[in-house]
mmCIF file of C-alpha atoms in Angstrom:
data_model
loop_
_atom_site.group_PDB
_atom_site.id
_atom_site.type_symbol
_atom_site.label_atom_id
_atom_site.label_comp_id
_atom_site.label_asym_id
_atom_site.label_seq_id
_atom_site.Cartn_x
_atom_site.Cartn_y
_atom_site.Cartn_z
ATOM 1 C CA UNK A 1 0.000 0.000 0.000
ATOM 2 C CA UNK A 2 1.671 3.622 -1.107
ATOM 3 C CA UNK A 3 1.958 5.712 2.263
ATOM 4 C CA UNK A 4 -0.287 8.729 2.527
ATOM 5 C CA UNK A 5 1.437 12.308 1.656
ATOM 6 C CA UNK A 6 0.850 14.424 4.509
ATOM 7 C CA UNK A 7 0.595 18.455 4.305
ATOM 8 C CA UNK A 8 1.804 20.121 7.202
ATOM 9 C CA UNK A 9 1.215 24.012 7.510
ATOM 10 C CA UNK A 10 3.376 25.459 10.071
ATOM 11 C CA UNK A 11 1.600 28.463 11.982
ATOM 12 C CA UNK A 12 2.750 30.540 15.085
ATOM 13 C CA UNK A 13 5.480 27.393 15.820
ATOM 14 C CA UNK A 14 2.243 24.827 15.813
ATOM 15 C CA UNK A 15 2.042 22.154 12.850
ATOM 16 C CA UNK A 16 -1.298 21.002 11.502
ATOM 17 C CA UNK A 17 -1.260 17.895 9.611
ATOM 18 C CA UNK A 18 -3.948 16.414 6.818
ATOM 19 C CA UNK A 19 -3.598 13.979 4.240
ATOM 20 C CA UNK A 20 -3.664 15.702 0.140
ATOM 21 C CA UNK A 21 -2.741 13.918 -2.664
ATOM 22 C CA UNK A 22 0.131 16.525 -3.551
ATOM 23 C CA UNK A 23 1.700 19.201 -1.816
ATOM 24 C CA UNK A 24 3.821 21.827 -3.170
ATOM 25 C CA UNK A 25 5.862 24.067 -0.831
ATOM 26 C CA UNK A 26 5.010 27.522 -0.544
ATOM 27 C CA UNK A 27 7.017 30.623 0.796
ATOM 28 C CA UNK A 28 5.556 33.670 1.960
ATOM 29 C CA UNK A 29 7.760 36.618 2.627
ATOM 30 C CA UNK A 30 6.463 39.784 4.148
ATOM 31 C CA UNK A 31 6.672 42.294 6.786
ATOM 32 C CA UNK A 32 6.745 40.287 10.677
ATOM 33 C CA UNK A 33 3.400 38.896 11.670
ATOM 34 C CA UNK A 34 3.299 40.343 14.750
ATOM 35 C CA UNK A 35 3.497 43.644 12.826
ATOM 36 C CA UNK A 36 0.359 46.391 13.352
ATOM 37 C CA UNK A 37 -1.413 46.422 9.719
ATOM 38 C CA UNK A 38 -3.300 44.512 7.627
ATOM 39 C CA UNK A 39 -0.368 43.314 5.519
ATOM 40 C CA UNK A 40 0.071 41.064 8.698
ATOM 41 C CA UNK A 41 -3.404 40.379 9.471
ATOM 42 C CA UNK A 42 -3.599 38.677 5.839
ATOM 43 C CA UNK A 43 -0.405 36.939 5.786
ATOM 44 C CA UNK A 44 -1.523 35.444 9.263
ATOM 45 C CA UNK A 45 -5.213 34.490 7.704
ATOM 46 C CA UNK A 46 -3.629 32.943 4.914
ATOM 47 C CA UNK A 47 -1.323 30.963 7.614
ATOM 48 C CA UNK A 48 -3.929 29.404 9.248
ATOM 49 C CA UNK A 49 -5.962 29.031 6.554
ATOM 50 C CA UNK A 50 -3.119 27.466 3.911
ATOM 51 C CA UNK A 51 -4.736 26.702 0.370
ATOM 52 C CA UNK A 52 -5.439 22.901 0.426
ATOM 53 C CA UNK A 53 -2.281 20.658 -1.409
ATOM 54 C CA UNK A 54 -0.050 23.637 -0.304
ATOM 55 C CA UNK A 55 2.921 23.860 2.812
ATOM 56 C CA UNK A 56 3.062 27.098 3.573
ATOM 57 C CA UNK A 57 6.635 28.784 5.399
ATOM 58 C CA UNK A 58 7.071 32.440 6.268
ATOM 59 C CA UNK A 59 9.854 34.476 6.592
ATOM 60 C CA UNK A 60 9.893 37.682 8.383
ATOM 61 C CA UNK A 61 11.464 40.740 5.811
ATOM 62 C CA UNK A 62 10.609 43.655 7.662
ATOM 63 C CA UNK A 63 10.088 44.759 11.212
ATOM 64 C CA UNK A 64 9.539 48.666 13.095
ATOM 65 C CA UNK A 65 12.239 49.442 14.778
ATOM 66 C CA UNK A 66 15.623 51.490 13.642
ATOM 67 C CA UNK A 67 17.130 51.857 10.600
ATOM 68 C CA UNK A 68 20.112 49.025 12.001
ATOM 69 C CA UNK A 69 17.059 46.616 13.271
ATOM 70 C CA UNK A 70 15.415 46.548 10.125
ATOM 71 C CA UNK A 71 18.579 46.064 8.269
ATOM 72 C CA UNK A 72 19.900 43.096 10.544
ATOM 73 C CA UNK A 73 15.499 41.723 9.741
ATOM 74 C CA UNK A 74 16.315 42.239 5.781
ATOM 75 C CA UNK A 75 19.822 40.398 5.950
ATOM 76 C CA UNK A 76 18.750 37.473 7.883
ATOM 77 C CA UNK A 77 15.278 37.525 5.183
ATOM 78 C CA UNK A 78 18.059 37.435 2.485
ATOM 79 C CA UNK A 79 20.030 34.452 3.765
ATOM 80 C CA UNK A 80 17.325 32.444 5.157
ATOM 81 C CA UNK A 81 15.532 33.131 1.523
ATOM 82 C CA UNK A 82 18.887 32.104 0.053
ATOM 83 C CA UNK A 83 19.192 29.087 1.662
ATOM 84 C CA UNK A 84 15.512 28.047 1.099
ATOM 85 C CA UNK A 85 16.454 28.504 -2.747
ATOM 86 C CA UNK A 86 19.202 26.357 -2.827
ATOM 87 C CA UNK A 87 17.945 23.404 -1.101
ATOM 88 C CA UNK A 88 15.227 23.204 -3.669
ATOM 89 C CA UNK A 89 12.571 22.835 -1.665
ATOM 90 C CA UNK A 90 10.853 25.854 -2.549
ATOM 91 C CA UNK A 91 8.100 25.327 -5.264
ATOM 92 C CA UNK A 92 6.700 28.864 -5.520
ATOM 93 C CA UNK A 93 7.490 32.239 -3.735
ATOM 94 C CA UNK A 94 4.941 34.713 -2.886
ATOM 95 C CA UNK A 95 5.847 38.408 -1.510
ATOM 96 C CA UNK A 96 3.937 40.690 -0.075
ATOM 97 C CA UNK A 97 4.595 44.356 -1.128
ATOM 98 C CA UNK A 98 3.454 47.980 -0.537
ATOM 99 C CA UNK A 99 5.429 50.973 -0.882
ATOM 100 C CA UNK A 100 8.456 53.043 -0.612
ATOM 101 C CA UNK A 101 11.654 50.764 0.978
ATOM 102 C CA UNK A 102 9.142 47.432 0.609
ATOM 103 C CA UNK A 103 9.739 47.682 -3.280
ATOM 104 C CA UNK A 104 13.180 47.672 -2.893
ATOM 105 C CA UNK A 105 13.599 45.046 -0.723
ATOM 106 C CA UNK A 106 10.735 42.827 -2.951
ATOM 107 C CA UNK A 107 13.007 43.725 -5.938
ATOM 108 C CA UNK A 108 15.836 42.701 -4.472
ATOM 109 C CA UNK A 109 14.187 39.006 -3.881
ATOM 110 C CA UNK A 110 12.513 38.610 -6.837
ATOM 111 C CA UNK A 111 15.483 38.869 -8.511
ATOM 112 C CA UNK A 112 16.945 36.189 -6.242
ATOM 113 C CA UNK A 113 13.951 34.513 -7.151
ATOM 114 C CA UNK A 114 14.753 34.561 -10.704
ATOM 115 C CA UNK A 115 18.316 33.321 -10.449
ATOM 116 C CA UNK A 116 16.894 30.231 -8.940
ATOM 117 C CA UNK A 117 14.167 29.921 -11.871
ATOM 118 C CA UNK A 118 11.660 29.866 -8.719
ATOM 119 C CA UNK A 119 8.000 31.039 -10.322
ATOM 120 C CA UNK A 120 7.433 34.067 -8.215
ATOM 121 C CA UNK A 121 3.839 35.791 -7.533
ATOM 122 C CA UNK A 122 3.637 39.602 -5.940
ATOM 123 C CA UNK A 123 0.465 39.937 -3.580
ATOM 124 C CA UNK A 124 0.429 44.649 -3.727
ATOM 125 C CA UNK A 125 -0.704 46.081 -0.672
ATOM 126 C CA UNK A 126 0.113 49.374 -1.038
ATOM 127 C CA UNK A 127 -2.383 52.496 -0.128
ATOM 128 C CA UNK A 128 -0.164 54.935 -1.239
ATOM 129 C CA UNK A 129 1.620 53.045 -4.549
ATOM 130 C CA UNK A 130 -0.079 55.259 -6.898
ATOM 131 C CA UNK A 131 1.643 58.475 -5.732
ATOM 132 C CA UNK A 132 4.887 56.859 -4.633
ATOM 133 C CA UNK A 133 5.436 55.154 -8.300
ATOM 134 C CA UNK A 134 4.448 58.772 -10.044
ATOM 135 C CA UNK A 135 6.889 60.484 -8.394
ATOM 136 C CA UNK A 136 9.842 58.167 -9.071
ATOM 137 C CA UNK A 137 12.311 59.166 -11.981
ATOM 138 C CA UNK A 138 11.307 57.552 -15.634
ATOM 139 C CA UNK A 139 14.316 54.951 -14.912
ATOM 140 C CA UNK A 140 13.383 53.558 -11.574
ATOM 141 C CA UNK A 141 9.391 53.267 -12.617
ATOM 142 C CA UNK A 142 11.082 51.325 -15.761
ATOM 143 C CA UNK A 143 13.212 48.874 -13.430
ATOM 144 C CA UNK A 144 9.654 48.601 -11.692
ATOM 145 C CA UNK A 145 7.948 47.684 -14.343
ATOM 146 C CA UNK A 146 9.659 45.228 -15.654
ATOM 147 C CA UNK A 147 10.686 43.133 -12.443
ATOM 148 C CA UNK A 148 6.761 43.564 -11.192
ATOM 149 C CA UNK A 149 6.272 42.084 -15.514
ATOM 150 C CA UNK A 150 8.691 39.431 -15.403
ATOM 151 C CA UNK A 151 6.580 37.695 -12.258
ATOM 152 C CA UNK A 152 4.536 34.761 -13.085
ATOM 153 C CA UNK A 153 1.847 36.566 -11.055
ATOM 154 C CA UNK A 154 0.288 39.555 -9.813
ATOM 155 C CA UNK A 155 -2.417 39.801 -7.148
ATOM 156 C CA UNK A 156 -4.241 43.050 -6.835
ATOM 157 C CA UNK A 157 -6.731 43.643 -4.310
ATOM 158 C CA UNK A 158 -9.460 44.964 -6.656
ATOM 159 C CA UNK A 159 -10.774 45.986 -10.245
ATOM 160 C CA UNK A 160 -9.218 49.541 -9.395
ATOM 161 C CA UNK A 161 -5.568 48.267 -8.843
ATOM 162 C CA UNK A 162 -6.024 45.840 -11.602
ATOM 163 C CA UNK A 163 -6.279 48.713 -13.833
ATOM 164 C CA UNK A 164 -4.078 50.286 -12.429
ATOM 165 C CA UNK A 165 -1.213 47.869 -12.521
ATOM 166 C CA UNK A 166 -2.038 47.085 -16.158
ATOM 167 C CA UNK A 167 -2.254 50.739 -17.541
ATOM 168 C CA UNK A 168 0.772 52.240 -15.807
ATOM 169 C CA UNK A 169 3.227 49.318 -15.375
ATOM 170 C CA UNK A 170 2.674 47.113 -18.529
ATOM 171 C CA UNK A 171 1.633 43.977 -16.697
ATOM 172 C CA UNK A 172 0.546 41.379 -18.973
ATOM 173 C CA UNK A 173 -3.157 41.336 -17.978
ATOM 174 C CA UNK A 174 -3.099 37.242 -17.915
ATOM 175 C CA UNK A 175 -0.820 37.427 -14.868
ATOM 176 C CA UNK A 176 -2.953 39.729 -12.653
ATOM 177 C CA UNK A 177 -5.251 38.501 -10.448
ATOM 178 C CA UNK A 178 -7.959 40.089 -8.290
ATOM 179 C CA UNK A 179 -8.154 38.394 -4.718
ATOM 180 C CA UNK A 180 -9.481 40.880 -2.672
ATOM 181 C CA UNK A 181 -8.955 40.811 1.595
ATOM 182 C CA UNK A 182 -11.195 38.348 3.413
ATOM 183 C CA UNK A 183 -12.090 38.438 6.958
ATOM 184 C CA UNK A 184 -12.887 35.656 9.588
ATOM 185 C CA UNK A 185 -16.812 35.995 9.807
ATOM 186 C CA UNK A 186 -17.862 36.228 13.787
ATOM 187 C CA UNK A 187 -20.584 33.431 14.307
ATOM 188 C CA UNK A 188 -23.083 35.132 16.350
ATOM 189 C CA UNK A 189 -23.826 39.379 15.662
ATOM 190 C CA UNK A 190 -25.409 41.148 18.565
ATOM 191 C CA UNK A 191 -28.715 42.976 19.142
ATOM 192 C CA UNK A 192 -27.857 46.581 18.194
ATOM 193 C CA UNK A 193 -31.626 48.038 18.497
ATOM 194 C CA UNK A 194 -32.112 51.026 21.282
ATOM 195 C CA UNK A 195 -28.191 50.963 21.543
ATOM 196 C CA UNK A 196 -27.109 54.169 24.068
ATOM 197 C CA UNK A 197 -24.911 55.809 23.354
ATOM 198 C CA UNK A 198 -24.390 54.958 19.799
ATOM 199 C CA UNK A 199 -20.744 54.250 19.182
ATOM 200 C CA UNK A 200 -18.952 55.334 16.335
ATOM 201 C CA UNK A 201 -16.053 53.435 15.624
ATOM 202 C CA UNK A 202 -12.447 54.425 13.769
ATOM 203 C CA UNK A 203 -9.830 51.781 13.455
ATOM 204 C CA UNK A 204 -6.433 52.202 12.056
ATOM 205 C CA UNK A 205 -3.084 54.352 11.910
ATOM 206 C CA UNK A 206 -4.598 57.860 13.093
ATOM 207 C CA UNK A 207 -2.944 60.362 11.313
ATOM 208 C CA UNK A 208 -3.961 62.496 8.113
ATOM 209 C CA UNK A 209 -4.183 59.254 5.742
ATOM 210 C CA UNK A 210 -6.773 57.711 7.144
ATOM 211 C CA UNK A 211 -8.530 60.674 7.856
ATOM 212 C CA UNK A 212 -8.743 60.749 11.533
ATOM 213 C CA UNK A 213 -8.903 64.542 11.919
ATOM 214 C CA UNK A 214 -11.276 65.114 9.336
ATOM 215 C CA UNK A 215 -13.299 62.512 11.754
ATOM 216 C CA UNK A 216 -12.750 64.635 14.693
ATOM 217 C CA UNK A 217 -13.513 67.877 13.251
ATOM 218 C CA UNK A 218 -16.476 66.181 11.889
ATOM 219 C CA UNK A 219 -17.687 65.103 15.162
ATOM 220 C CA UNK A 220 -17.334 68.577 16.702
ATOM 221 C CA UNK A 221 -19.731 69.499 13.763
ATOM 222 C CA UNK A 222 -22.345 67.649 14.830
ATOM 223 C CA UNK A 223 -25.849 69.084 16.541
ATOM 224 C CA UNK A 224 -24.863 68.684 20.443
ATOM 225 C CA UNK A 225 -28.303 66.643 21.135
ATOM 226 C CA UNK A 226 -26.768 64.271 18.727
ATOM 227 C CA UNK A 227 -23.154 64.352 20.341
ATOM 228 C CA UNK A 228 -24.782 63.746 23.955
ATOM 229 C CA UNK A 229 -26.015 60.802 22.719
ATOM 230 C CA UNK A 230 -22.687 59.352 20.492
ATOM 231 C CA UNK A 231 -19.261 58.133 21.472
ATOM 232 C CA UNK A 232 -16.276 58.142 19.083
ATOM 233 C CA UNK A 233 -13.832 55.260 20.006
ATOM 234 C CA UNK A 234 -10.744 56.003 18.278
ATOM 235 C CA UNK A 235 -8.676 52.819 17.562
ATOM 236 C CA UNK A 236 -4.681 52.396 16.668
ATOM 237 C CA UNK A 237 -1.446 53.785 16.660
ATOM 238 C CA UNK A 238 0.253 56.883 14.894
ATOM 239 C CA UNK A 239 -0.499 60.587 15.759
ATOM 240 C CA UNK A 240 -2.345 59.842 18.495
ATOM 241 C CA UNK A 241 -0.957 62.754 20.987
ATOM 242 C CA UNK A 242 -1.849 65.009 17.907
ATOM 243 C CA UNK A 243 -5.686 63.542 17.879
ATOM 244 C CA UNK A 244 -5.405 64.145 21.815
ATOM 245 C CA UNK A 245 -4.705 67.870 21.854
ATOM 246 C CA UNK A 246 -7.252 68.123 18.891
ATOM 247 C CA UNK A 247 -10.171 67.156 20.165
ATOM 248 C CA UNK A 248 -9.503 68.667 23.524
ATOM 249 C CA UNK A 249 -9.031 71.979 21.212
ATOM 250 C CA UNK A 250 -12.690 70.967 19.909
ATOM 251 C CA UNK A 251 -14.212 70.235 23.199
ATOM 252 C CA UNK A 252 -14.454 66.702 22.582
ATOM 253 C CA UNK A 253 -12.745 65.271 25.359
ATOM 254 C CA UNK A 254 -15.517 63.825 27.083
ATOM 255 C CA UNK A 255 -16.768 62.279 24.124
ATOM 256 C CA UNK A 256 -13.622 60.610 22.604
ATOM 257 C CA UNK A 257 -11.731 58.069 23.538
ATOM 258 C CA UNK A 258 -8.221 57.062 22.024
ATOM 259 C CA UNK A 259 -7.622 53.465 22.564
ATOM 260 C CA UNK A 260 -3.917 53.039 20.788
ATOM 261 C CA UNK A 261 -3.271 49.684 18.764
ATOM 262 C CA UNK A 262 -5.749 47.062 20.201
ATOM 263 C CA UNK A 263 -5.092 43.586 19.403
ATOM 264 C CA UNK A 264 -7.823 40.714 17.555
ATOM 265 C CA UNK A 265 -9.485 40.361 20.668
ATOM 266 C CA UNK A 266 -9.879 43.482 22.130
ATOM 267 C CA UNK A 267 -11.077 44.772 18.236
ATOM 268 C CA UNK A 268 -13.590 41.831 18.049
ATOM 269 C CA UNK A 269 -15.030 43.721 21.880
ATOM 270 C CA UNK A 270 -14.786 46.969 20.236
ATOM 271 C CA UNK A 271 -16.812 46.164 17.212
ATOM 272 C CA UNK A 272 -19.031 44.001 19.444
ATOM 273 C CA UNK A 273 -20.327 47.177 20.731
ATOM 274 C CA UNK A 274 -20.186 49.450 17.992
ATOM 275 C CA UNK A 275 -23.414 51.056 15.696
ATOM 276 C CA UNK A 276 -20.762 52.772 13.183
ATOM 277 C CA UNK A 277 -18.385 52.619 11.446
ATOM 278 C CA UNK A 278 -16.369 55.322 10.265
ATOM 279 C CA UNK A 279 -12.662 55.605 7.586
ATOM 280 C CA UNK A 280 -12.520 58.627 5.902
ATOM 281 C CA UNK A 281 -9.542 57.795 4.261
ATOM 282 C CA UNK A 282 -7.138 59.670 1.333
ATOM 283 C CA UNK A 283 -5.722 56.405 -0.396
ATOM 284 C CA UNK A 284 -6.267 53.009 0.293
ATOM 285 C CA UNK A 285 -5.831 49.161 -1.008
ATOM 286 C CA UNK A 286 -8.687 47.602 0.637
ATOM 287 C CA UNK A 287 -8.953 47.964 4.036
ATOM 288 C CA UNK A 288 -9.464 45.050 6.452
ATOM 289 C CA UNK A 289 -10.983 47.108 9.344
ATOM 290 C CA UNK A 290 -13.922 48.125 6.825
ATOM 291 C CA UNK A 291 -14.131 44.547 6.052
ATOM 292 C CA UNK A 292 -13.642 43.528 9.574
ATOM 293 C CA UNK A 293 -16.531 46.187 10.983
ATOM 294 C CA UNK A 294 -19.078 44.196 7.720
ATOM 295 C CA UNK A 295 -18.449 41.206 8.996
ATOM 296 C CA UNK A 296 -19.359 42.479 12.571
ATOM 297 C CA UNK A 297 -22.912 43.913 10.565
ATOM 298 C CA UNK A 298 -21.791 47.327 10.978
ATOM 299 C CA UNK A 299 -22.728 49.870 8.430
ATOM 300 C CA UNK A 300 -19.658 52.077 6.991
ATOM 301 C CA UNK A 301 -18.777 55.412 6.384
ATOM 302 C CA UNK A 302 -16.405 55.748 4.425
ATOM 303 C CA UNK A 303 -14.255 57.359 0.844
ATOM 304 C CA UNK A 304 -14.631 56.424 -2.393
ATOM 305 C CA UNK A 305 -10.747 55.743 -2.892
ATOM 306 C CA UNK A 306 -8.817 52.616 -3.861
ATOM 307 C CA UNK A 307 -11.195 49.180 -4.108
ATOM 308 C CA UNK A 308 -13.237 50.458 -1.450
ATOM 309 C CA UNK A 309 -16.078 51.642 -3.486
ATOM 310 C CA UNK A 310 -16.440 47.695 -5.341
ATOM 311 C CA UNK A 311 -16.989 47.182 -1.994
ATOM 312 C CA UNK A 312 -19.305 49.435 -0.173
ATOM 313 C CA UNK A 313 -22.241 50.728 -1.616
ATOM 314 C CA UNK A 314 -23.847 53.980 -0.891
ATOM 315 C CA UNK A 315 -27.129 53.567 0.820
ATOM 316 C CA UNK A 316 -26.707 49.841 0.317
ATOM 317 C CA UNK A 317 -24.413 48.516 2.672
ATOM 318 C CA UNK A 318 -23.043 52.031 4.153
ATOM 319 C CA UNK A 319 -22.025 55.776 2.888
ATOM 320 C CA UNK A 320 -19.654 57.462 0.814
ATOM 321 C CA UNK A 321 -18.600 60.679 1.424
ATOM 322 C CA UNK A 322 -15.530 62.652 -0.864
ATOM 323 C CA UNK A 323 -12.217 62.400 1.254
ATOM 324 C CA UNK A 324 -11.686 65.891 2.957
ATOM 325 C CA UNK A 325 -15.461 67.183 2.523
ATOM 326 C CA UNK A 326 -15.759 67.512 6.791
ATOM 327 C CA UNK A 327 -19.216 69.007 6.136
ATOM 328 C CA UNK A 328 -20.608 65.879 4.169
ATOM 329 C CA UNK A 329 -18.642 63.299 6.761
ATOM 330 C CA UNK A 330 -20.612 65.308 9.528
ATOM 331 C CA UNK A 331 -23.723 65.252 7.467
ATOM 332 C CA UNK A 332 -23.344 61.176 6.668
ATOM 333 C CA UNK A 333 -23.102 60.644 10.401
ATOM 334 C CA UNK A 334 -25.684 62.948 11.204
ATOM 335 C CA UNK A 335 -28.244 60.905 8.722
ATOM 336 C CA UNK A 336 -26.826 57.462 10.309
ATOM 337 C CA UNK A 337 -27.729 58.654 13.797
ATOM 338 C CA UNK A 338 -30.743 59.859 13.566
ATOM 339 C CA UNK A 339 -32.002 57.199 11.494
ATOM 340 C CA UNK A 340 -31.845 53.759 13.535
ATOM 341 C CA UNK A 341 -33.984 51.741 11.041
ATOM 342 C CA UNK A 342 -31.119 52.535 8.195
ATOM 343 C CA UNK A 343 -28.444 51.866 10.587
ATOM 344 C CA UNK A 344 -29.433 48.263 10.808
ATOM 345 C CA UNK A 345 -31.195 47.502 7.753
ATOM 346 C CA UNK A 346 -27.227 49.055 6.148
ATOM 347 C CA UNK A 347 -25.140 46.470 8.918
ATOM 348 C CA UNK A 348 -27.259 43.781 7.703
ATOM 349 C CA UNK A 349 -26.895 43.892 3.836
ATOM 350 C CA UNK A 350 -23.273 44.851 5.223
ATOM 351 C CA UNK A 351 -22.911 41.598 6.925
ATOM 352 C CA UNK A 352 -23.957 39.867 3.904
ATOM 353 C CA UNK A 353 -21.552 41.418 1.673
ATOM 354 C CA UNK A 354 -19.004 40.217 4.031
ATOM 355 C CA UNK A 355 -19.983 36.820 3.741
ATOM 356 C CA UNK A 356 -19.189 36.900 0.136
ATOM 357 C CA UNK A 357 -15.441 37.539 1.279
ATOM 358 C CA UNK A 358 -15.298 34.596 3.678
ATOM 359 C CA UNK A 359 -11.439 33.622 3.942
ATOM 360 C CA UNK A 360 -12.168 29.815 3.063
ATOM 361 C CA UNK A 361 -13.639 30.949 -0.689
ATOM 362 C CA UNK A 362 -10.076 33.331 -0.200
ATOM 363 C CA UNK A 363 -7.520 30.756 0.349
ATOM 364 C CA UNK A 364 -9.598 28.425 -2.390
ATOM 365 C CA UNK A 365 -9.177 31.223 -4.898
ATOM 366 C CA UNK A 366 -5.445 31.500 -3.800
ATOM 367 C CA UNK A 367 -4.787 27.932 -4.135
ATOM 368 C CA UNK A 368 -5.863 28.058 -7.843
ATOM 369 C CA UNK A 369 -3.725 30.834 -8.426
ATOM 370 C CA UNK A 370 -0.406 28.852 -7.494
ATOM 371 C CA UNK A 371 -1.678 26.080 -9.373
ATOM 372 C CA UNK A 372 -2.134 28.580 -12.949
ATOM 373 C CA UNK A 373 0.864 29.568 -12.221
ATOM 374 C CA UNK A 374 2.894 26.248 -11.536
ATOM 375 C CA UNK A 375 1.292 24.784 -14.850
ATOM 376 C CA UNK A 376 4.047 26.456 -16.346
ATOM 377 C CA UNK A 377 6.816 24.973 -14.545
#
């Protein structure tokens, strides 16, 4: 009798075995898992969910820290990478990438990638790669271009970056794939009717990106009978001494609080108890917390920028308001508010919409994108 393969998907230093018919071995590089972001979040989802016939292996190629810290992370990625490569025991390498110095570096191993003849599939993150790559001299968007061409595939987190990808850098549009973010779907959503106070919820980096003083100001603009009766829960890191002195400057202080960077648990309490959800963003790929707040059947507010609006749909499942416009934020939470019926009829086609992005249809969809791309090797 032939012995049964066995795939084994190492997680968080815990191995799960099933038996598969085949199993091909898988390397995911990307920023450290224990990293704030959703870069992190997804790389950890796709962990412990690993496409079926697939062992998956991750190695860490960027942490926060200093400039010497994330050089010693980079190095040890390189020669661990290295190392991986030449015992041949990698069948397919996939690298997560956003902006700025995470180009570099995923140039730098794709190339390494290359000189191994290892098939080689980019997963883009990046918010902010649109004005990054503009701003880059002809030369360096041409090196770009044709390292990001050369991979055997490119996954983009919606129609918009598709387009994007395919317009500006030449990617052959065979090779790019839309596999937008998924979410773990909470089994059991609470009772949100007669909710006091009605909390409005921001999670992610506060700072100007994400909109978080637009937020505040828009807050401050409400009616007070309607800010009596509201509390804005302000989750993550970044400028948050900045959002402090702000909304004391507004008079908010009683009605804001500033939790700093929460972790899965504490943001699964959080949205528990929230009525809204609010990311009045600048640029974005496709955030998880919007995705994470559906799945919780919590209606968004939110910008039309990056794949959000393929997601949310105005008066459907949430609001769109134009990044920057403070008076129409203020207005869209206003309208959400005072109008309780739309607040849960919105969560619960929001809920549904997040069922469509469960992350076992995810890793399914990711699992036939290795295989496309190992038919050619």
């Amino acid at each position: 009798m032939k012995s049964q393969k066995i795939m084994t998907t190492t997680f968080n230093g815990i191995q799960k075995k099933s038996p598969v018919k085949s199993c091909h071995q898988a390397l995911i590089l990307g920023p450290s898992l224990e990293q704030n972001g959703g870069m992190a979040t997804v790389q950890n989802l796709i962990l412990a969910h690993a496409p079926s016939r697939y062992t998956l292996r991750h190695i860490c190629t960027h942490d926060e820290g200093s400039a010497l810290h994330r050089g010693i992370i980079f190095f040890r990625a390189i020669t661990t990478f290295w190392g991986s490569l030449l015992s041949r025991k990698v069948d397919i390498v996939h690298i997560h990438v956003s902006e700025r110095g995470s180009v570099l570096r995923t140039v730098l191993l794709t190339i390494l990638s290359f000189i191994f003849n290892r098939p080689v599939v980019l997963h883009a993150h990046g918010a902010e790669f649109k004005p990054f790559f503009s701003k880059m001299p002809g030369w360096v968007q041409n090196i770009i271009s044709d390292i990001f061409g050369q991979c055997d595939g490119f996954i983009v987190l919606s129609d918009f970056w598709q387009n994007f990808y395919i317009s500006q850098l030449g990617l052959i549009p065979e090779r790019v794939f839309t596999l937008p973010n998924s979410v773990e779907l909470p089994t059991e959503i609470p009772c949100r009717q007669n909710s006091i106070p009605i909390n409005l919820v921001f999670c992610g980096r506060v700072g100007h990106r994400k909109g978080t003083f637009d937020l505040l100001q828009a807050f401050a603009g409400l009616p007070p009978h309607l800010q009596s009766c509201a509390h804005l829960i302000i989750a993550g890191d970044g400028e948050i001494e900045q959002g402090h002195l702000l909304a004391g400057r507004l008079g908010l202080s009683d009605h804001v609080t500033f939790l700093g960077w929460i972790n899965p648990s504490q943001r699964d309490q959080m949205l528990a108890n929230a009525n809204i959800f609010i990311l009045p963003s600048y640029n974005e790929g496709l955030p998880l917390a919007i995705l994470e707040a559906m799945a919780w059947g919590i209606p968004p507010i939110t910008t039309p920028v990056g794949g959000i609006p393929e997601v949310v749909v105005p008066n459907q499942n949430g609001l769109l308001v134009t990044p920057g416009n403070v008076k129409q934020l203020s207005k869209a939470i206003q309208y959400l508010l005072e109008d309780s019926e739309l607040r849960l009829k919105l969560g619960k086609s929001a809920r549904a919409t997040a069922e469509s992005l469960d992350i076992k249809t995810y890793t399914h969809r990711l699992g036939r994108i290795y295989d496309r791309v190992l038919q050619h090797y």
